[in-house]
Amino acid sequence: MFDAMRKYAARFRTSPRAEVPDGRERRPHNLFEAAAAYVAARTEDDQDGIDEASAWVSPEALSFGVSELASRAVAALARERNESPRTVARDLLGLPAS
């Protein structure tokens, strides 16, 4: 099990660096940058932005980043509204209060 996790994490460390047209290297996007760009593009219904952010990292990494972003957003809204995260999550999804 830990071997699989180690191999998965190694993919991020060994991903190729992107090059800028003038030949300089720049660091690749990380999964949180990809998730933020992806969610923002989805919110704005920007298909080009969705496609671009989706190409920055693997689908698994993007899924993890979006999940982490959702968790942090719900926690922040819950603190702001002084409500439970469960209440905020259900409200955001249009579900009745439990």
mmCIF file of N, CA and C in Angstrom:
data_model
loop_
_atom_site.group_PDB
_atom_site.id
_atom_site.type_symbol
_atom_site.label_atom_id
_atom_site.label_comp_id
_atom_site.label_asym_id
_atom_site.label_seq_id
_atom_site.Cartn_x
_atom_site.Cartn_y
_atom_site.Cartn_z
ATOM 1 N N MET A 1 0.821 -1.187 0.000
ATOM 2 C CA MET A 1 0.000 0.000 0.000
ATOM 3 C C MET A 1 0.872 1.261 0.000
ATOM 4 N N PHE A 2 1.866 1.289 0.894
ATOM 5 C CA PHE A 2 2.720 2.468 0.960
ATOM 6 C C PHE A 2 3.567 2.606 -0.293
ATOM 7 N N ASP A 3 3.896 1.479 -0.909
ATOM 8 C CA ASP A 3 4.660 1.513 -2.150
ATOM 9 C C ASP A 3 3.861 2.210 -3.242
ATOM 10 N N ALA A 4 2.568 1.945 -3.316
ATOM 11 C CA ALA A 4 1.712 2.585 -4.318
ATOM 12 C C ALA A 4 1.641 4.087 -4.069
ATOM 13 N N MET A 5 1.538 4.468 -2.801
ATOM 14 C CA MET A 5 1.491 5.907 -2.474
ATOM 15 C C MET A 5 2.813 6.581 -2.832
ATOM 16 N N ARG A 6 3.916 5.897 -2.565
ATOM 17 C CA ARG A 6 5.238 6.450 -2.862
ATOM 18 C C ARG A 6 5.403 6.654 -4.367
ATOM 19 N N LYS A 7 4.952 5.663 -5.170
ATOM 20 C CA LYS A 7 5.031 5.785 -6.625
ATOM 21 C C LYS A 7 4.153 6.926 -7.134
ATOM 22 N N TYR A 8 2.971 7.066 -6.540
ATOM 23 C CA TYR A 8 2.058 8.135 -6.938
ATOM 24 C C TYR A 8 2.690 9.501 -6.658
ATOM 25 N N ALA A 9 3.266 9.657 -5.479
ATOM 26 C CA ALA A 9 3.900 10.931 -5.118
ATOM 27 C C ALA A 9 5.128 11.204 -5.971
ATOM 28 N N ALA A 10 5.848 10.162 -6.357
ATOM 29 C CA ALA A 10 7.054 10.333 -7.166
ATOM 30 C C ALA A 10 6.732 10.921 -8.531
ATOM 31 N N ARG A 11 5.547 10.659 -9.048
ATOM 32 C CA ARG A 11 5.150 11.220 -10.346
ATOM 33 C C ARG A 11 5.153 12.744 -10.319
ATOM 34 N N PHE A 12 4.812 13.330 -9.178
ATOM 35 C CA PHE A 12 4.790 14.785 -9.082
ATOM 36 C C PHE A 12 6.195 15.369 -9.028
ATOM 37 N N ARG A 13 7.113 14.661 -8.367
ATOM 38 C CA ARG A 13 8.489 15.152 -8.268
ATOM 39 C C ARG A 13 9.234 15.040 -9.575
ATOM 40 N N THR A 14 8.850 14.073 -10.407
ATOM 41 C CA THR A 14 9.595 13.829 -11.635
ATOM 42 C C THR A 14 8.888 14.353 -12.875
ATOM 43 N N SER A 15 7.818 15.134 -12.703
ATOM 44 C CA SER A 15 7.106 15.639 -13.874
ATOM 45 C C SER A 15 8.018 16.609 -14.634
ATOM 46 N N PRO A 16 7.926 16.607 -15.964
ATOM 47 C CA PRO A 16 8.807 17.466 -16.747
ATOM 48 C C PRO A 16 8.506 18.943 -16.513
ATOM 49 N N ARG A 17 9.546 19.730 -16.556
ATOM 50 C CA ARG A 17 9.375 21.172 -16.396
ATOM 51 C C ARG A 17 8.924 21.779 -17.712
ATOM 52 N N ALA A 18 8.086 22.784 -17.592
ATOM 53 C CA ALA A 18 7.621 23.483 -18.786
ATOM 54 C C ALA A 18 8.665 24.506 -19.200
ATOM 55 N N GLU A 19 8.757 24.766 -20.477
ATOM 56 C CA GLU A 19 9.693 25.770 -20.958
ATOM 57 C C GLU A 19 8.940 26.962 -21.520
ATOM 58 N N VAL A 20 9.476 28.125 -21.262
ATOM 59 C CA VAL A 20 8.937 29.363 -21.799
ATOM 60 C C VAL A 20 9.543 29.533 -23.192
ATOM 61 N N PRO A 21 8.853 30.192 -24.140
ATOM 62 C CA PRO A 21 9.370 30.294 -25.502
ATOM 63 C C PRO A 21 10.819 30.778 -25.624
ATOM 64 N N ASP A 22 11.305 31.602 -24.703
ATOM 65 C CA ASP A 22 12.681 32.089 -24.831
ATOM 66 C C ASP A 22 13.711 31.089 -24.303
ATOM 67 N N GLY A 23 13.274 29.870 -23.951
ATOM 68 C CA GLY A 23 14.201 28.826 -23.539
ATOM 69 C C GLY A 23 14.388 28.703 -22.036
ATOM 70 N N ARG A 24 13.899 29.664 -21.262
ATOM 71 C CA ARG A 24 14.028 29.567 -19.809
ATOM 72 C C ARG A 24 13.063 28.499 -19.289
ATOM 73 N N GLU A 25 13.445 27.878 -18.196
ATOM 74 C CA GLU A 25 12.549 26.920 -17.562
ATOM 75 C C GLU A 25 11.659 27.648 -16.581
ATOM 76 N N ARG A 26 10.460 27.146 -16.433
ATOM 77 C CA ARG A 26 9.599 27.645 -15.377
ATOM 78 C C ARG A 26 9.047 26.431 -14.655
ATOM 79 N N ARG A 27 8.663 26.615 -13.439
ATOM 80 C CA ARG A 27 8.176 25.466 -12.674
ATOM 81 C C ARG A 27 6.800 25.039 -13.183
ATOM 82 N N PRO A 28 6.497 23.769 -13.104
ATOM 83 C CA PRO A 28 5.181 23.302 -13.536
ATOM 84 C C PRO A 28 4.112 23.725 -12.537
ATOM 85 N N HIS A 29 2.888 23.721 -12.974
ATOM 86 C CA HIS A 29 1.775 24.047 -12.085
ATOM 87 C C HIS A 29 1.610 22.932 -11.067
ATOM 88 N N ASN A 30 1.247 23.298 -9.845
ATOM 89 C CA ASN A 30 0.982 22.252 -8.869
ATOM 90 C C ASN A 30 -0.513 21.949 -8.844
ATOM 91 N N LEU A 31 -0.888 20.914 -8.138
ATOM 92 C CA LEU A 31 -2.276 20.469 -8.177
ATOM 93 C C LEU A 31 -3.234 21.494 -7.593
ATOM 94 N N PHE A 32 -2.792 22.315 -6.652
ATOM 95 C CA PHE A 32 -3.687 23.316 -6.075
ATOM 96 C C PHE A 32 -3.905 24.483 -7.037
ATOM 97 N N GLU A 33 -2.867 24.857 -7.776
ATOM 98 C CA GLU A 33 -3.045 25.878 -8.819
ATOM 99 C C GLU A 33 -4.002 25.372 -9.892
ATOM 100 N N ALA A 34 -3.833 24.122 -10.262
ATOM 101 C CA ALA A 34 -4.711 23.529 -11.271
ATOM 102 C C ALA A 34 -6.145 23.481 -10.773
ATOM 103 N N ALA A 35 -6.335 23.083 -9.537
ATOM 104 C CA ALA A 35 -7.689 23.003 -8.975
ATOM 105 C C ALA A 35 -8.343 24.383 -8.906
ATOM 106 N N ALA A 36 -7.586 25.389 -8.471
ATOM 107 C CA ALA A 36 -8.144 26.739 -8.389
ATOM 108 C C ALA A 36 -8.538 27.257 -9.771
ATOM 109 N N ALA A 37 -7.665 27.051 -10.747
ATOM 110 C CA ALA A 37 -7.967 27.508 -12.111
ATOM 111 C C ALA A 37 -9.146 26.735 -12.690
ATOM 112 N N TYR A 38 -9.198 25.436 -12.430
ATOM 113 C CA TYR A 38 -10.274 24.588 -12.949
ATOM 114 C C TYR A 38 -11.628 25.008 -12.372
ATOM 115 N N VAL A 39 -11.693 25.170 -11.057
ATOM 116 C CA VAL A 39 -12.954 25.542 -10.408
ATOM 117 C C VAL A 39 -13.388 26.945 -10.847
ATOM 118 N N ALA A 40 -12.450 27.870 -10.946
ATOM 119 C CA ALA A 40 -12.793 29.223 -11.404
ATOM 120 C C ALA A 40 -13.326 29.187 -12.834
ATOM 121 N N ALA A 41 -12.686 28.397 -13.690
ATOM 122 C CA ALA A 41 -13.146 28.287 -15.082
ATOM 123 C C ALA A 41 -14.523 27.636 -15.150
ATOM 124 N N ARG A 42 -14.763 26.619 -14.330
ATOM 125 C CA ARG A 42 -16.084 25.983 -14.304
ATOM 126 C C ARG A 42 -17.141 26.979 -13.849
ATOM 127 N N THR A 43 -16.796 27.793 -12.861
ATOM 128 C CA THR A 43 -17.745 28.789 -12.347
ATOM 129 C C THR A 43 -18.100 29.805 -13.419
ATOM 130 N N GLU A 44 -17.112 30.168 -14.236
ATOM 131 C CA GLU A 44 -17.319 31.148 -15.307
ATOM 132 C C GLU A 44 -17.765 30.511 -16.614
ATOM 133 N N ASP A 45 -17.957 29.191 -16.633
ATOM 134 C CA ASP A 45 -18.343 28.438 -17.828
ATOM 135 C C ASP A 45 -17.368 28.700 -18.974
ATOM 136 N N ASP A 46 -16.069 28.648 -18.637
ATOM 137 C CA ASP A 46 -14.985 28.907 -19.588
ATOM 138 C C ASP A 46 -14.356 27.580 -20.005
ATOM 139 N N GLN A 47 -14.827 26.996 -21.097
ATOM 140 C CA GLN A 47 -14.356 25.676 -21.511
ATOM 141 C C GLN A 47 -12.866 25.664 -21.830
ATOM 142 N N ASP A 48 -12.352 26.736 -22.431
ATOM 143 C CA ASP A 48 -10.911 26.794 -22.710
ATOM 144 C C ASP A 48 -10.100 26.760 -21.419
ATOM 145 N N GLY A 49 -10.558 27.496 -20.414
ATOM 146 C CA GLY A 49 -9.880 27.498 -19.119
ATOM 147 C C GLY A 49 -9.957 26.148 -18.433
ATOM 148 N N ILE A 50 -11.097 25.480 -18.558
ATOM 149 C CA ILE A 50 -11.265 24.141 -17.988
ATOM 150 C C ILE A 50 -10.277 23.178 -18.638
ATOM 151 N N ASP A 51 -10.219 23.215 -19.961
ATOM 152 C CA ASP A 51 -9.313 22.325 -20.692
ATOM 153 C C ASP A 51 -7.854 22.590 -20.340
ATOM 154 N N GLU A 52 -7.495 23.871 -20.231
ATOM 155 C CA GLU A 52 -6.108 24.223 -19.909
ATOM 156 C C GLU A 52 -5.732 23.731 -18.518
ATOM 157 N N ALA A 53 -6.562 24.028 -17.521
ATOM 158 C CA ALA A 53 -6.259 23.602 -16.155
ATOM 159 C C ALA A 53 -6.237 22.085 -16.035
ATOM 160 N N SER A 54 -7.090 21.401 -16.782
ATOM 161 C CA SER A 54 -7.132 19.940 -16.751
ATOM 162 C C SER A 54 -5.854 19.322 -17.283
ATOM 163 N N ALA A 55 -5.168 20.024 -18.149
ATOM 164 C CA ALA A 55 -3.932 19.505 -18.742
ATOM 165 C C ALA A 55 -2.715 19.723 -17.847
ATOM 166 N N TRP A 56 -2.821 20.538 -16.825
ATOM 167 C CA TRP A 56 -1.671 20.856 -15.974
ATOM 168 C C TRP A 56 -1.228 19.695 -15.096
ATOM 169 N N VAL A 57 -2.175 18.874 -14.636
ATOM 170 C CA VAL A 57 -1.860 17.770 -13.737
ATOM 171 C C VAL A 57 -2.667 16.545 -14.144
ATOM 172 N N SER A 58 -2.387 15.423 -13.536
ATOM 173 C CA SER A 58 -3.134 14.200 -13.839
ATOM 174 C C SER A 58 -4.582 14.350 -13.353
ATOM 175 N N PRO A 59 -5.492 13.582 -13.925
ATOM 176 C CA PRO A 59 -6.890 13.642 -13.465
ATOM 177 C C PRO A 59 -7.035 13.323 -11.970
ATOM 178 N N GLU A 60 -6.235 12.391 -11.485
ATOM 179 C CA GLU A 60 -6.298 12.038 -10.068
ATOM 180 C C GLU A 60 -5.870 13.209 -9.188
ATOM 181 N N ALA A 61 -4.797 13.870 -9.587
ATOM 182 C CA ALA A 61 -4.309 15.021 -8.820
ATOM 183 C C ALA A 61 -5.317 16.154 -8.866
ATOM 184 N N LEU A 62 -5.917 16.383 -10.025
ATOM 185 C CA LEU A 62 -6.931 17.442 -10.141
ATOM 186 C C LEU A 62 -8.119 17.130 -9.248
ATOM 187 N N SER A 63 -8.547 15.890 -9.231
ATOM 188 C CA SER A 63 -9.663 15.481 -8.378
ATOM 189 C C SER A 63 -9.349 15.724 -6.905
ATOM 190 N N PHE A 64 -8.135 15.364 -6.497
ATOM 191 C CA PHE A 64 -7.729 15.599 -5.114
ATOM 192 C C PHE A 64 -7.712 17.095 -4.812
ATOM 193 N N GLY A 65 -7.163 17.902 -5.722
ATOM 194 C CA GLY A 65 -7.089 19.346 -5.506
ATOM 195 C C GLY A 65 -8.463 19.984 -5.415
ATOM 196 N N VAL A 66 -9.385 19.559 -6.276
ATOM 197 C CA VAL A 66 -10.750 20.103 -6.244
ATOM 198 C C VAL A 66 -11.436 19.710 -4.940
ATOM 199 N N SER A 67 -11.228 18.478 -4.500
ATOM 200 C CA SER A 67 -11.806 18.022 -3.238
ATOM 201 C C SER A 67 -11.264 18.842 -2.063
ATOM 202 N N GLU A 68 -9.956 19.079 -2.064
ATOM 203 C CA GLU A 68 -9.346 19.877 -0.997
ATOM 204 C C GLU A 68 -9.863 21.314 -1.031
ATOM 205 N N LEU A 69 -10.005 21.877 -2.227
ATOM 206 C CA LEU A 69 -10.543 23.228 -2.361
ATOM 207 C C LEU A 69 -11.970 23.296 -1.833
ATOM 208 N N ALA A 70 -12.783 22.297 -2.153
ATOM 209 C CA ALA A 70 -14.168 22.264 -1.667
ATOM 210 C C ALA A 70 -14.202 22.201 -0.141
ATOM 211 N N SER A 71 -13.361 21.360 0.437
ATOM 212 C CA SER A 71 -13.321 21.240 1.899
ATOM 213 C C SER A 71 -12.941 22.557 2.551
ATOM 214 N N ARG A 72 -11.923 23.205 1.998
ATOM 215 C CA ARG A 72 -11.481 24.483 2.571
ATOM 216 C C ARG A 72 -12.530 25.578 2.382
ATOM 217 N N ALA A 73 -13.207 25.574 1.231
ATOM 218 C CA ALA A 73 -14.240 26.583 0.976
ATOM 219 C C ALA A 73 -15.414 26.409 1.923
ATOM 220 N N VAL A 74 -15.845 25.175 2.122
ATOM 221 C CA VAL A 74 -16.963 24.915 3.042
ATOM 222 C C VAL A 74 -16.571 25.300 4.465
ATOM 223 N N ALA A 75 -15.365 24.969 4.876
ATOM 224 C CA ALA A 75 -14.909 25.329 6.222
ATOM 225 C C ALA A 75 -14.865 26.843 6.400
ATOM 226 N N ALA A 76 -14.370 27.556 5.389
ATOM 227 C CA ALA A 76 -14.303 29.021 5.476
ATOM 228 C C ALA A 76 -15.702 29.633 5.524
ATOM 229 N N LEU A 77 -16.598 29.151 4.685
ATOM 230 C CA LEU A 77 -17.975 29.662 4.703
ATOM 231 C C LEU A 77 -18.669 29.344 6.023
ATOM 232 N N ALA A 78 -18.421 28.171 6.567
ATOM 233 C CA ALA A 78 -19.028 27.795 7.842
ATOM 234 C C ALA A 78 -18.576 28.739 8.955
ATOM 235 N N ARG A 79 -17.281 29.042 8.960
ATOM 236 C CA ARG A 79 -16.782 30.001 9.968
ATOM 237 C C ARG A 79 -17.405 31.373 9.758
ATOM 238 N N GLU A 80 -17.463 31.813 8.501
ATOM 239 C CA GLU A 80 -18.017 33.130 8.185
ATOM 240 C C GLU A 80 -19.491 33.228 8.572
ATOM 241 N N ARG A 81 -20.241 32.182 8.318
ATOM 242 C CA ARG A 81 -21.684 32.169 8.604
ATOM 243 C C ARG A 81 -22.006 31.728 10.024
ATOM 244 N N ASN A 82 -20.994 31.255 10.742
ATOM 245 C CA ASN A 82 -21.182 30.716 12.088
ATOM 246 C C ASN A 82 -22.186 29.556 12.065
ATOM 247 N N GLU A 83 -22.020 28.677 11.088
ATOM 248 C CA GLU A 83 -22.856 27.489 10.934
ATOM 249 C C GLU A 83 -21.951 26.268 10.844
ATOM 250 N N SER A 84 -22.548 25.102 10.908
ATOM 251 C CA SER A 84 -21.751 23.877 10.786
ATOM 252 C C SER A 84 -21.381 23.654 9.321
ATOM 253 N N PRO A 85 -20.251 22.999 9.082
ATOM 254 C CA PRO A 85 -19.877 22.679 7.696
ATOM 255 C C PRO A 85 -20.951 21.843 6.989
ATOM 256 N N ARG A 86 -21.600 20.935 7.706
ATOM 257 C CA ARG A 86 -22.660 20.113 7.120
ATOM 258 C C ARG A 86 -23.803 20.990 6.620
ATOM 259 N N THR A 87 -24.214 21.964 7.424
ATOM 260 C CA THR A 87 -25.301 22.868 7.033
ATOM 261 C C THR A 87 -24.912 23.673 5.807
ATOM 262 N N VAL A 88 -23.700 24.195 5.788
ATOM 263 C CA VAL A 88 -23.222 24.996 4.659
ATOM 264 C C VAL A 88 -23.141 24.139 3.396
ATOM 265 N N ALA A 89 -22.593 22.945 3.487
ATOM 266 C CA ALA A 89 -22.468 22.072 2.324
ATOM 267 C C ALA A 89 -23.840 21.737 1.748
ATOM 268 N N ARG A 90 -24.778 21.397 2.598
ATOM 269 C CA ARG A 90 -26.127 21.073 2.122
ATOM 270 C C ARG A 90 -26.783 22.295 1.494
ATOM 271 N N ASP A 91 -26.569 23.468 2.082
ATOM 272 C CA ASP A 91 -27.133 24.703 1.530
ATOM 273 C C ASP A 91 -26.551 25.001 0.142
ATOM 274 N N LEU A 92 -25.240 24.846 -0.007
ATOM 275 C CA LEU A 92 -24.599 25.101 -1.301
ATOM 276 C C LEU A 92 -25.114 24.167 -2.396
ATOM 277 N N LEU A 93 -25.468 22.958 -2.010
ATOM 278 C CA LEU A 93 -25.970 21.980 -2.973
ATOM 279 C C LEU A 93 -27.490 22.040 -3.139
ATOM 280 N N GLY A 94 -28.137 22.938 -2.395
ATOM 281 C CA GLY A 94 -29.586 23.076 -2.507
ATOM 282 C C GLY A 94 -30.360 21.939 -1.870
ATOM 283 N N LEU A 95 -29.744 21.277 -0.904
ATOM 284 C CA LEU A 95 -30.395 20.168 -0.216
ATOM 285 C C LEU A 95 -31.139 20.687 1.004
ATOM 286 N N PRO A 96 -32.230 20.017 1.396
ATOM 287 C CA PRO A 96 -32.948 20.453 2.601
ATOM 288 C C PRO A 96 -32.090 20.234 3.851
ATOM 289 N N ALA A 97 -32.341 21.024 4.864
ATOM 290 C CA ALA A 97 -31.599 20.887 6.112
ATOM 291 C C ALA A 97 -31.881 19.515 6.708
ATOM 292 N N SER A 98 -30.863 18.911 7.289
ATOM 293 C CA SER A 98 -31.054 17.570 7.854
ATOM 294 C C SER A 98 -31.459 17.626 9.290
#
